[in-house]
Structure formats: structure tokens, C-alpha cells
Short mmCIF file of C-alpha atoms in Angstrom, two decimals:
data_model
loop_
_atom_site.label_atom_id
_atom_site.label_comp_id
_atom_site.label_asym_id
_atom_site.label_seq_id
_atom_site.Cartn_x
_atom_site.Cartn_y
_atom_site.Cartn_z
CA MET U 1 0.00 0.00 0.00
CA LEU U 2 2.87 2.38 0.73
CA ALA U 3 4.34 1.90 -2.77
CA ALA U 4 1.07 3.00 -4.35
CA GLY U 5 1.12 6.25 -2.34
CA VAL U 6 4.69 7.04 -3.42
CA GLY U 7 3.82 6.41 -7.09
CA PHE U 8 0.82 8.72 -6.84
CA ALA U 9 2.94 11.59 -5.49
CA ALA U 10 5.52 11.19 -8.24
CA VAL U 11 2.91 11.22 -11.01
CA PHE U 12 1.24 14.40 -9.78
CA ALA U 13 4.34 16.41 -8.82
CA PRO U 14 4.23 19.96 -10.22
CA THR U 15 6.45 20.75 -13.17
CA ALA U 16 7.99 24.08 -14.16
CA THR U 17 7.13 25.67 -17.48
CA ALA U 18 9.13 28.32 -19.29
CA THR U 19 7.64 31.28 -21.10
CA ALA U 20 9.36 33.02 -23.95
CA ALA U 21 10.19 36.71 -23.65
CA PRO U 22 8.26 38.90 -26.08
CA ALA U 23 10.10 39.91 -29.22
CA PHE U 24 11.22 43.51 -29.62
CA ILE U 25 9.31 45.50 -32.19
CA SER U 26 10.42 48.24 -34.53
CA CYS U 27 8.49 51.46 -33.98
CA PRO U 28 8.08 54.21 -36.58
CA ALA U 29 10.00 57.49 -36.31
CA GLY U 30 8.68 59.63 -33.47
CA ASP U 31 7.44 56.62 -31.48
CA TYR U 32 9.14 54.35 -28.96
CA GLU U 33 8.54 50.88 -27.57
CA ASN U 34 7.25 51.04 -24.01
CA VAL U 35 7.63 48.39 -21.30
CA ASP U 36 4.48 46.63 -22.59
CA HIS U 37 6.15 46.31 -26.03
CA ALA U 38 3.71 48.72 -27.67
CA CYS U 39 4.65 51.65 -29.91
CA VAL U 40 3.58 54.96 -28.37
CA PRO U 41 4.22 58.56 -29.48
CA ARG U 42 7.37 60.16 -28.10
CA PRO U 43 6.64 63.42 -26.23
CA GLY U 44 7.39 66.60 -28.19
CA SER U 45 9.72 67.97 -25.52
CA ASP U 46 11.35 66.83 -22.32
CA PRO U 47 9.00 67.04 -19.31
CA ASP U 48 9.79 69.75 -16.77
CA GLY U 49 12.04 68.46 -14.01
CA ALA U 50 13.08 65.24 -15.77
CA THR U 51 16.76 64.39 -15.30
CA ALA U 52 17.12 61.52 -17.79
CA GLN U 53 15.35 59.77 -20.61
CA CYS U 54 15.31 55.99 -20.25
CA GLY U 55 15.94 53.38 -22.92
CA ASP U 56 12.23 52.56 -23.18
CA GLY U 57 11.36 56.24 -23.75
CA THR U 58 10.10 56.99 -20.25
CA TYR U 59 11.56 59.83 -18.19
CA SER U 60 13.22 59.74 -14.79
CA TYR U 61 13.15 62.44 -12.13
CA SER U 62 15.90 60.81 -10.09
CA ARG U 63 18.15 63.10 -8.07
CA HIS U 64 21.04 60.61 -8.15
CA ARG U 65 22.57 58.73 -11.07
CA SER U 66 22.72 55.39 -9.26
CA GLY U 67 19.72 53.26 -10.21
CA THR U 68 18.28 55.81 -12.63
CA CYS U 69 16.15 54.07 -15.29
CA SER U 70 16.71 50.62 -13.78
CA HIS U 71 14.08 48.26 -15.25
CA HIS U 72 13.52 50.79 -18.07
CA GLY U 73 16.43 49.93 -20.35
CA GLY U 74 19.04 52.11 -18.65
CA VAL U 75 19.72 55.77 -19.33
CA GLU U 76 19.35 56.71 -22.98
CA ARG U 77 20.44 60.30 -22.34
CA TRP U 78 20.93 62.67 -19.44
CA LEU U 79 18.94 65.91 -19.60
#
């Protein structure tokens, strides 16, 4: 009876599944790819108070360089 219980646990053990990362897309001029991988219009001018533009097109208002634009593709340019 014990052997049957061990076999049952092995058959129904959870398995890990991998998901593929979304492919990068090419956006038209004047647009950028945001973190959701959608093309959105780039702002006409830098927002007031922004200190950097990130790789995904978002802006940072960080007061220190360390960590600026982390999880946003790094710093594209300092303002």
C-alpha cells in the first residue's frame, strides 16, 4: 500500500514551465517601444524636471545617477 502512495505523489508532482520573452518590435520614427512592447508617441519635448530619458522612452526624475532608469532599459540620455 505504501508503494502506491509514493507512485501517486511522483505522477502528480508539479512541473515548471518556461515562457518566452516577447520579441522587440520596430516602432516608426517619433514613437518608442514602451515596457508593454507597444509603440507609443514620443513626447514633443522633455517634461519639466526630468533628469534623464530611459531606454524605453520613459523619463526619470531621479536626483542621483545610481539606479536611474533601472528596469527601463538604462539611461538613454541625461537631460
